[in-house]
Coordinates of C-alpha atoms in Angstrom, one line a residue:
M1 CA -47.8 -41.0 60.2
P2 CA -48.5 -38.4 62.9
Y3 CA -48.9 -34.8 61.9
A4 CA -46.5 -32.1 63.1
L5 CA -47.6 -30.1 66.1
T6 CA -48.5 -26.4 65.7
Q7 CA -45.3 -24.7 66.9
A8 CA -44.8 -21.1 67.9
S9 CA -42.1 -19.2 66.0
R10 CA -38.9 -18.1 67.7
S11 CA -40.1 -14.6 68.1
E12 CA -43.4 -15.8 69.7
A13 CA -41.5 -18.1 72.0
L14 CA -39.3 -15.2 73.0
R15 CA -42.3 -13.1 73.7
L16 CA -43.9 -15.7 75.9
C17 CA -40.6 -16.2 77.7
L18 CA -40.3 -12.4 78.4
L19 CA -44.0 -11.8 79.3
C20 CA -45.0 -15.0 81.0
T21 CA -42.0 -17.1 82.2
V22 CA -39.6 -14.4 83.3
P23 CA -42.1 -12.4 85.4
N24 CA -43.3 -15.5 87.2
L25 CA -39.8 -16.8 87.9
A26 CA -38.8 -13.3 89.1
Q27 CA -41.8 -13.1 91.6
G28 CA -40.8 -16.6 92.9
P29 CA -42.6 -19.8 92.0
V30 CA -42.2 -21.2 95.6
I31 CA -41.9 -18.2 97.9
R32 CA -42.7 -14.6 96.7
R33 CA -40.0 -12.0 96.3
P34 CA -41.7 -8.7 97.5
L35 CA -39.8 -6.3 95.2
A36 CA -40.5 -8.5 92.1
V37 CA -44.2 -8.7 93.1
R38 CA -44.3 -4.9 93.4
L39 CA -42.7 -4.4 90.0
A40 CA -45.0 -7.0 88.4
A41 CA -48.0 -5.2 89.8
A42 CA -46.8 -1.8 88.6
V43 CA -46.7 -3.0 85.0
D44 CA -49.6 -5.5 85.4
S45 CA -47.5 -8.3 84.0
N46 CA -50.3 -10.8 84.0
A47 CA -52.3 -8.6 81.6
W48 CA -49.3 -8.6 79.2
A49 CA -49.0 -12.3 79.5
C50 CA -52.6 -12.9 78.7
R51 CA -52.5 -10.7 75.7
S52 CA -49.5 -12.7 74.4
L53 CA -51.5 -15.9 74.8
D54 CA -54.5 -14.3 73.1
R55 CA -52.3 -13.6 70.1
L56 CA -51.3 -17.3 69.9
R57 CA -54.9 -18.3 70.1
E58 CA -56.0 -15.9 67.4
K59 CA -53.2 -17.1 65.1
Y60 CA -53.3 -20.9 65.7
G61 CA -56.8 -21.5 67.0
P62 CA -57.8 -23.1 70.4
G63 CA -55.5 -26.1 70.1
P64 CA -52.3 -26.4 72.2
V65 CA -49.2 -24.7 70.9
L66 CA -45.7 -26.2 71.3
V67 CA -43.1 -23.6 72.3
T68 CA -39.5 -23.7 73.4
L69 CA -39.2 -21.9 76.7
L70 CA -35.7 -21.5 78.2
W71 CA -34.4 -25.0 78.7
R72 CA -37.0 -27.3 77.1
K73 CA -40.2 -27.6 75.1
G74 CA -43.6 -27.0 76.6
L75 CA -47.1 -27.4 75.4
V76 CA -49.2 -24.3 76.1
L77 CA -52.9 -25.0 76.7
L78 CA -55.4 -22.6 75.1
S79 CA -58.8 -24.4 75.4
A80 CA -61.1 -25.6 78.1
E81 CA -61.3 -29.0 76.5
D82 CA -57.5 -29.5 76.7
V83 CA -57.4 -28.3 80.3
H84 CA -60.1 -30.9 81.2
R85 CA -58.1 -33.6 79.4
V86 CA -54.8 -32.8 81.1
L87 CA -56.0 -32.2 84.7
G88 CA -58.5 -35.0 84.5
G89 CA -55.9 -37.3 83.1
T90 CA -53.3 -36.7 85.8
G91 CA -51.9 -40.0 87.0
A92 CA -52.4 -41.6 83.6
A93 CA -50.9 -39.8 80.5
F94 CA -49.9 -36.8 82.6
T95 CA -48.0 -36.5 85.8
A96 CA -48.1 -33.8 88.5
A97 CA -44.4 -34.6 89.2
N98 CA -43.3 -32.1 86.5
K99 CA -39.5 -31.9 86.1
E100 CA -39.3 -28.2 87.2
K101 CA -41.7 -28.8 90.1
V102 CA -39.7 -31.7 91.4
A103 CA -36.5 -29.6 91.2
A104 CA -38.1 -26.8 93.2
L105 CA -40.0 -28.7 95.9
S106 CA -37.4 -31.4 96.5
H107 CA -35.4 -28.9 98.5
F108 CA -37.9 -29.3 101.4
E109 CA -40.3 -32.2 100.6
P110 CA -38.4 -34.7 98.4
N111 CA -40.9 -37.5 99.2
G112 CA -44.1 -35.4 99.1
V113 CA -47.0 -36.8 97.2
L114 CA -47.2 -33.9 94.7
I115 CA -43.8 -34.7 93.3
T116 CA -44.0 -38.5 93.5
A117 CA -44.2 -40.1 90.0
D118 CA -43.6 -43.8 90.7
G119 CA -45.7 -46.5 92.3
A120 CA -45.4 -44.8 95.7
R121 CA -47.8 -42.0 94.6
E122 CA -51.0 -43.9 95.1
G123 CA -50.2 -44.9 98.7
R124 CA -49.0 -41.4 99.6
R125 CA -52.1 -39.9 98.1
R126 CA -54.3 -42.3 100.1
F127 CA -52.5 -41.4 103.3
N128 CA -52.9 -37.6 102.6
E129 CA -56.6 -38.0 101.9
A130 CA -57.1 -40.1 105.1
A131 CA -55.3 -37.7 107.4
L132 CA -56.9 -34.6 105.8
D133 CA -60.4 -36.2 105.7
H134 CA -60.6 -35.5 102.0
P135 CA -63.1 -34.9 100.4
A136 CA -65.3 -34.3 103.6
A137 CA -66.5 -30.7 103.9
E138 CA -65.4 -30.6 107.6
H139 CA -62.3 -32.1 109.3
R140 CA -62.9 -34.3 112.3
F141 CA -60.8 -31.9 114.5
Q142 CA -62.3 -28.8 113.1
D143 CA -63.4 -27.5 116.5
A144 CA -59.8 -27.4 117.7
F145 CA -58.8 -25.5 114.6
L146 CA -61.7 -23.1 115.2
A147 CA -60.5 -22.4 118.7
A148 CA -56.9 -21.7 117.6
I149 CA -57.9 -19.5 114.7
T150 CA -60.3 -17.4 116.8
E151 CA -57.7 -17.0 119.6
E152 CA -55.1 -15.7 117.2
A153 CA -57.5 -13.5 115.3
R154 CA -58.6 -11.4 118.3
P155 CA -55.4 -9.3 118.7
L156 CA -55.2 -8.9 115.0
R157 CA -58.8 -7.6 114.9
A158 CA -57.8 -5.1 117.6
Y159 CA -55.3 -3.3 115.4
G160 CA -56.4 0.1 114.1
D161 CA -54.5 -0.5 110.9
L162 CA -53.5 -3.7 109.1
T163 CA -50.5 -4.5 107.0
W164 CA -49.4 -7.7 105.2
K165 CA -46.6 -8.2 107.7
K166 CA -49.0 -8.2 110.7
F167 CA -51.5 -10.4 108.9
H168 CA -48.9 -12.9 107.7
E169 CA -47.3 -13.3 111.1
V170 CA -50.7 -14.2 112.6
Y171 CA -51.5 -16.5 109.8
Q172 CA -48.2 -18.4 110.3
R173 CA -49.0 -18.9 114.0
I174 CA -52.3 -20.3 113.0
V175 CA -50.7 -22.6 110.4
R176 CA -48.3 -24.0 113.0
R177 CA -51.1 -24.7 115.3
V178 CA -53.3 -26.3 112.6
V179 CA -50.5 -28.5 111.2
F180 CA -48.5 -29.4 114.4
G181 CA -50.7 -28.4 117.3
D182 CA -50.8 -25.7 119.9
T183 CA -47.4 -26.4 121.3
A184 CA -45.9 -25.3 117.9
R185 CA -47.5 -21.8 118.2
S186 CA -44.2 -20.0 119.0
D187 CA -41.9 -22.2 117.0
E188 CA -40.8 -19.6 114.6
R189 CA -37.6 -21.6 113.9
I190 CA -39.6 -24.2 112.1
T191 CA -41.2 -21.6 109.8
E192 CA -37.8 -20.0 109.3
L193 CA -36.3 -23.3 108.2
R194 CA -39.1 -23.9 105.7
D195 CA -38.8 -20.4 104.3
K196 CA -35.1 -20.8 103.8
L197 CA -35.6 -24.0 101.9
R198 CA -38.5 -22.5 99.9
A199 CA -36.2 -19.7 98.9
D200 CA -33.7 -22.3 97.6
G201 CA -36.5 -23.9 95.7
N202 CA -37.0 -20.7 93.8
W203 CA -33.8 -21.5 92.0
F204 CA -34.8 -25.1 91.1
M205 CA -31.8 -27.3 90.4
L206 CA -29.4 -24.3 90.3
H207 CA -29.2 -24.1 94.1
R208 CA -27.4 -26.8 96.1
R209 CA -29.4 -29.0 98.4
R210 CA -29.0 -27.9 102.1
H211 CA -29.5 -31.3 103.7
R212 CA -28.7 -30.2 107.2
L213 CA -31.4 -27.6 107.2
R214 CA -33.9 -30.1 105.8
E215 CA -32.9 -32.6 108.4
E216 CA -33.5 -30.1 111.1
L217 CA -36.9 -29.2 109.7
F218 CA -37.9 -32.9 109.7
V219 CA -36.6 -33.5 113.2
R220 CA -38.5 -30.5 114.6
S221 CA -41.6 -31.7 112.8
R222 CA -41.3 -35.2 114.1
R223 CA -41.2 -33.9 117.7
Y224 CA -44.7 -32.7 117.4
L225 CA -45.9 -36.0 116.0
D226 CA -44.2 -38.0 118.8
L227 CA -45.8 -36.0 121.6
P228 CA -47.9 -38.2 124.0
E229 CA -50.9 -36.2 122.9
P230 CA -50.2 -34.4 119.6
G231 CA -52.4 -31.7 118.3
G232 CA -53.5 -30.3 115.0
L233 CA -53.1 -32.4 112.0
A234 CA -50.4 -34.3 113.8
R235 CA -53.2 -35.8 115.9
A236 CA -55.0 -36.8 112.7
V237 CA -51.8 -38.5 111.5
R238 CA -51.5 -40.5 114.7
A239 CA -55.1 -41.5 114.4
T240 CA -54.8 -42.6 110.7
P241 CA -54.4 -46.4 110.6
A242 CA -51.6 -47.9 108.5
T243 CA -52.9 -50.0 105.6
P244 CA -51.1 -52.1 103.0
A245 CA -51.8 -49.3 100.5
T246 CA -50.0 -46.7 102.6
A247 CA -47.1 -48.9 103.8
G248 CA -43.8 -47.2 103.6
T249 CA -45.3 -43.7 103.6
D250 CA -43.4 -41.3 105.9
P251 CA -46.0 -39.1 107.7
V252 CA -43.4 -36.4 108.4
A253 CA -42.5 -36.2 104.7
Q254 CA -46.2 -35.7 103.8
M255 CA -46.7 -33.1 106.5
Q256 CA -44.1 -30.9 104.9
H257 CA -46.4 -30.4 102.0
W258 CA -49.3 -29.4 104.2
F259 CA -47.0 -26.9 105.9
F260 CA -46.0 -25.6 102.5
A261 CA -49.5 -25.7 100.9
F262 CA -50.7 -23.2 103.5
D263 CA -48.1 -20.6 102.3
A264 CA -50.3 -19.3 99.5
A265 CA -53.4 -19.2 101.6
P266 CA -52.7 -15.9 103.5
I267 CA -52.2 -14.1 100.2
G268 CA -55.6 -15.1 98.9
A269 CA -57.2 -14.4 102.3
Y270 CA -55.6 -10.9 102.7
L271 CA -56.7 -9.9 99.2
A272 CA -60.2 -11.2 99.9
L273 CA -60.3 -8.8 102.9
G274 CA -59.2 -6.0 100.7
L275 CA -61.9 -6.8 98.1
L276 CA -64.6 -7.0 100.8
A277 CA -63.4 -3.6 102.2
R278 CA -64.3 -2.1 98.8
H279 CA -67.4 -4.2 98.1
P280 CA -69.9 -3.4 101.0
R281 CA -72.8 -5.5 99.6
Q282 CA -70.7 -8.6 99.5
A283 CA -69.1 -7.8 102.9
A284 CA -72.6 -7.6 104.5
R285 CA -73.5 -11.0 103.2
A286 CA -70.1 -12.5 104.1
R287 CA -70.6 -11.4 107.8
T288 CA -73.6 -13.7 108.1
D289 CA -72.9 -16.5 105.6
H290 CA -69.8 -18.6 106.2
A291 CA -70.2 -20.5 102.9
Y292 CA -70.4 -17.2 101.1
L293 CA -67.2 -16.0 102.9
K294 CA -65.4 -19.1 101.6
A295 CA -66.7 -18.2 98.2
C296 CA -65.1 -14.8 98.6
V297 CA -61.7 -16.4 99.4
L298 CA -62.0 -18.7 96.3
E299 CA -62.9 -15.7 94.2
S300 CA -59.9 -13.8 95.4
Q301 CA -57.8 -16.8 94.3
R302 CA -59.5 -16.9 90.9
L303 CA -58.8 -13.3 90.3
W304 CA -55.1 -13.5 91.4
P305 CA -54.0 -17.2 91.4
T306 CA -51.4 -18.0 94.0
S307 CA -50.3 -20.9 91.7
L308 CA -49.0 -18.8 88.8
A309 CA -49.1 -21.9 86.5
I310 CA -50.2 -25.5 86.9
L311 CA -47.6 -27.8 85.3
R312 CA -47.8 -31.4 84.1
D313 CA -45.4 -33.6 82.2
T314 CA -46.5 -36.2 79.6
T315 CA -45.7 -39.8 80.7
E316 CA -46.1 -41.2 77.2
E317 CA -46.4 -40.1 73.6
T318 CA -49.6 -38.2 73.6
R319 CA -51.9 -37.7 70.6
W320 CA -54.0 -34.6 70.2
P321 CA -56.9 -33.8 67.9
G322 CA -55.9 -33.7 64.3
G323 CA -53.4 -36.5 64.7
R324 CA -50.7 -34.4 66.3
T325 CA -48.5 -35.9 68.9
V326 CA -46.0 -34.8 71.6
P327 CA -43.3 -37.1 73.1
A328 CA -43.2 -38.3 76.6
G329 CA -41.5 -35.9 79.0
T330 CA -43.0 -32.8 77.4
A331 CA -44.1 -30.0 79.8
V332 CA -47.7 -29.1 79.7
I333 CA -48.5 -25.5 80.9
F334 CA -51.8 -24.2 82.3
Y335 CA -51.3 -20.5 82.7
S336 CA -53.8 -19.8 85.6
S337 CA -54.4 -16.1 85.1
Y338 CA -55.1 -16.6 81.4
F339 CA -57.9 -19.0 82.0
H340 CA -59.2 -17.4 85.2
R341 CA -59.5 -14.0 83.4
D342 CA -60.6 -15.1 79.9
A343 CA -63.2 -12.4 79.1
R344 CA -64.3 -14.2 76.0
H345 CA -65.3 -17.2 78.0
L346 CA -66.1 -15.6 81.4
P347 CA -68.5 -12.6 81.5
Y348 CA -67.3 -11.9 85.0
A349 CA -63.6 -12.3 84.2
D350 CA -62.4 -9.0 85.8
R351 CA -65.1 -8.5 88.4
F352 CA -65.4 -9.8 92.0
E353 CA -68.3 -12.3 91.8
P354 CA -68.3 -14.8 94.7
E355 CA -71.7 -16.1 93.6
I356 CA -70.0 -18.3 90.9
W357 CA -68.7 -20.6 93.7
L358 CA -72.2 -21.2 95.0
D359 CA -74.4 -21.5 91.9
G360 CA -72.3 -24.1 90.1
R361 CA -70.7 -22.0 87.4
A362 CA -67.2 -22.4 88.9
D363 CA -67.5 -26.1 89.7
A364 CA -68.6 -26.8 86.1
D365 CA -65.7 -25.0 84.5
W366 CA -62.4 -26.8 84.6
T367 CA -60.5 -23.7 83.5
I368 CA -61.1 -22.2 87.0
A369 CA -58.7 -24.2 89.2
P370 CA -57.3 -22.4 92.2
F371 CA -56.7 -25.7 94.0
S372 CA -56.1 -27.7 90.7
R373 CA -58.6 -30.3 89.5
G374 CA -58.9 -34.0 89.0
P375 CA -56.8 -36.7 90.7
A376 CA -54.2 -34.2 91.8
E377 CA -56.6 -31.7 93.3
C378 CA -55.3 -30.4 96.6
P379 CA -56.7 -32.7 99.4
G380 CA -56.3 -29.9 101.9
R381 CA -58.6 -27.5 100.1
N382 CA -61.4 -27.6 102.6
I383 CA -59.0 -27.1 105.6
V384 CA -57.4 -24.1 103.9
L385 CA -60.7 -22.5 103.0
F386 CA -62.0 -23.1 106.6
T387 CA -58.9 -21.5 108.1
S388 CA -59.0 -18.4 105.8
A389 CA -62.7 -17.9 106.1
T390 CA -62.7 -18.3 109.9
L391 CA -60.0 -15.8 110.3
L392 CA -61.8 -13.3 108.0
A393 CA -65.0 -13.8 109.9
E394 CA -63.3 -12.6 113.0
L395 CA -61.8 -9.6 111.2
L396 CA -65.1 -8.7 109.6
K397 CA -66.5 -7.9 113.0
R398 CA -65.1 -4.5 112.2
D399 CA -65.5 -2.4 109.1
W400 CA -62.3 -2.0 107.1
R401 CA -61.2 0.4 104.4
V402 CA -58.3 0.2 102.0
T403 CA -55.8 3.0 102.7
S404 CA -53.2 2.1 100.0
S405 CA -53.6 2.9 96.3
H406 CA -54.8 -0.6 95.3
R407 CA -57.7 -0.6 92.8
L408 CA -60.0 -3.2 94.4
G409 CA -63.4 -1.5 94.0
P410 CA -66.3 -2.2 91.7
D411 CA -66.0 1.0 89.8
R412 CA -63.6 -0.4 87.3
L413 CA -62.2 -3.7 86.0
L414 CA -59.8 -5.3 88.5
P415 CA -56.1 -5.4 87.6
R416 CA -54.8 -8.8 86.6
T417 CA -51.7 -8.4 88.8
V418 CA -51.8 -7.1 92.4
D419 CA -49.2 -6.5 95.1
H420 CA -50.5 -8.0 98.3
T421 CA -47.3 -6.9 100.2
S422 CA -48.1 -3.2 100.1
L423 CA -51.9 -3.5 100.7
R424 CA -52.9 -1.6 103.8
L425 CA -56.2 -1.4 105.6
A426 CA -57.6 0.6 108.4
A427 CA -60.5 -0.3 110.7
D428 CA -63.3 2.0 111.9
S429 CA -63.1 2.7 115.6
R430 CA -66.4 0.8 116.4
P431 CA -67.3 -2.8 115.7
V432 CA -69.9 -3.6 113.1
S433 CA -73.4 -3.3 114.6
G434 CA -75.0 -6.7 115.2

């Protein structure tokens, strides 16, 4: 006879809903809403959410807690052991095709591997790994990516001041060239289509499916794949041989997720630039050490996760320590900021410490997961990091200073919520010596 799960009270569930779920939904789980991001940063909403989860842990211990959040029950993880079990067990007892995630992403990538739960998932995953050269540190066409990034970075570096709008526009041109090739550089319509569908995804199943927009997005994407000599990752797709394991996988459907997965990257990169502008010692090393610069980007994403929560659903009745069980179809919630900023577990929780990504501390800790972990880890991780770090390397040929009111310096603990959209930087008139 299984024991009953530890369950949060109604008042605790309401508190979690108001402090965790509502702010994250308001900011936009798929595409950020600038005003909501600004308001969340003003009240440091992630700090309130983390305190709420701390209260649960203090009351119930480190085991998972069952709560009713809005429309269904969820299991909130509070320990490193449970995080390792869930993320490591994705594809077995837990699926990345969480109900809410499927409702959101199916607006623009209904057949993407991330929201595939049936037998097609393995073939789609293998296709993605083959085209993205996962887990190789370098992609076979990395030199072409380097040329595109460097070319786009030069005019951005020339600006005397830098805003999120300028940075984001350049990053999107880079993304189009990396995913679809150089001929897509000026295809702003393809980005517009994706963003409209992403905005629909913010409303999950509450927004109607706009099939005509999605079809236009897919048609435009296929044109770049069908070119006589495709570029970017489209070239890798054409060079990826079909196998029995990947039979039936639509390459264009998978490319939509690569196009989408890059959306969070410029946020982390831009905030990393802001951190380096306020941390001169780290900036000096980043200018000469590309691996360290990648670590700075990863550290930015630890401090301010672009995936506000990692979600899984149980695929079967799942037994937890103590004999407690949850039924199949239960949502399992990894609240990223809570684990990435757990001061009781991480002595560097609220500091900028890129070294953890080079000395093994971050790799050994499954609670630090900016690109997820386990079988569902993002197979494009290394391409994203290369893109962001290469762009920042070009920008760091100048000295930058933060001109907005953001608290990004080493003189105090870093805030747990930050508004990237209002971050402003200014460059010194002369390039960095050497």
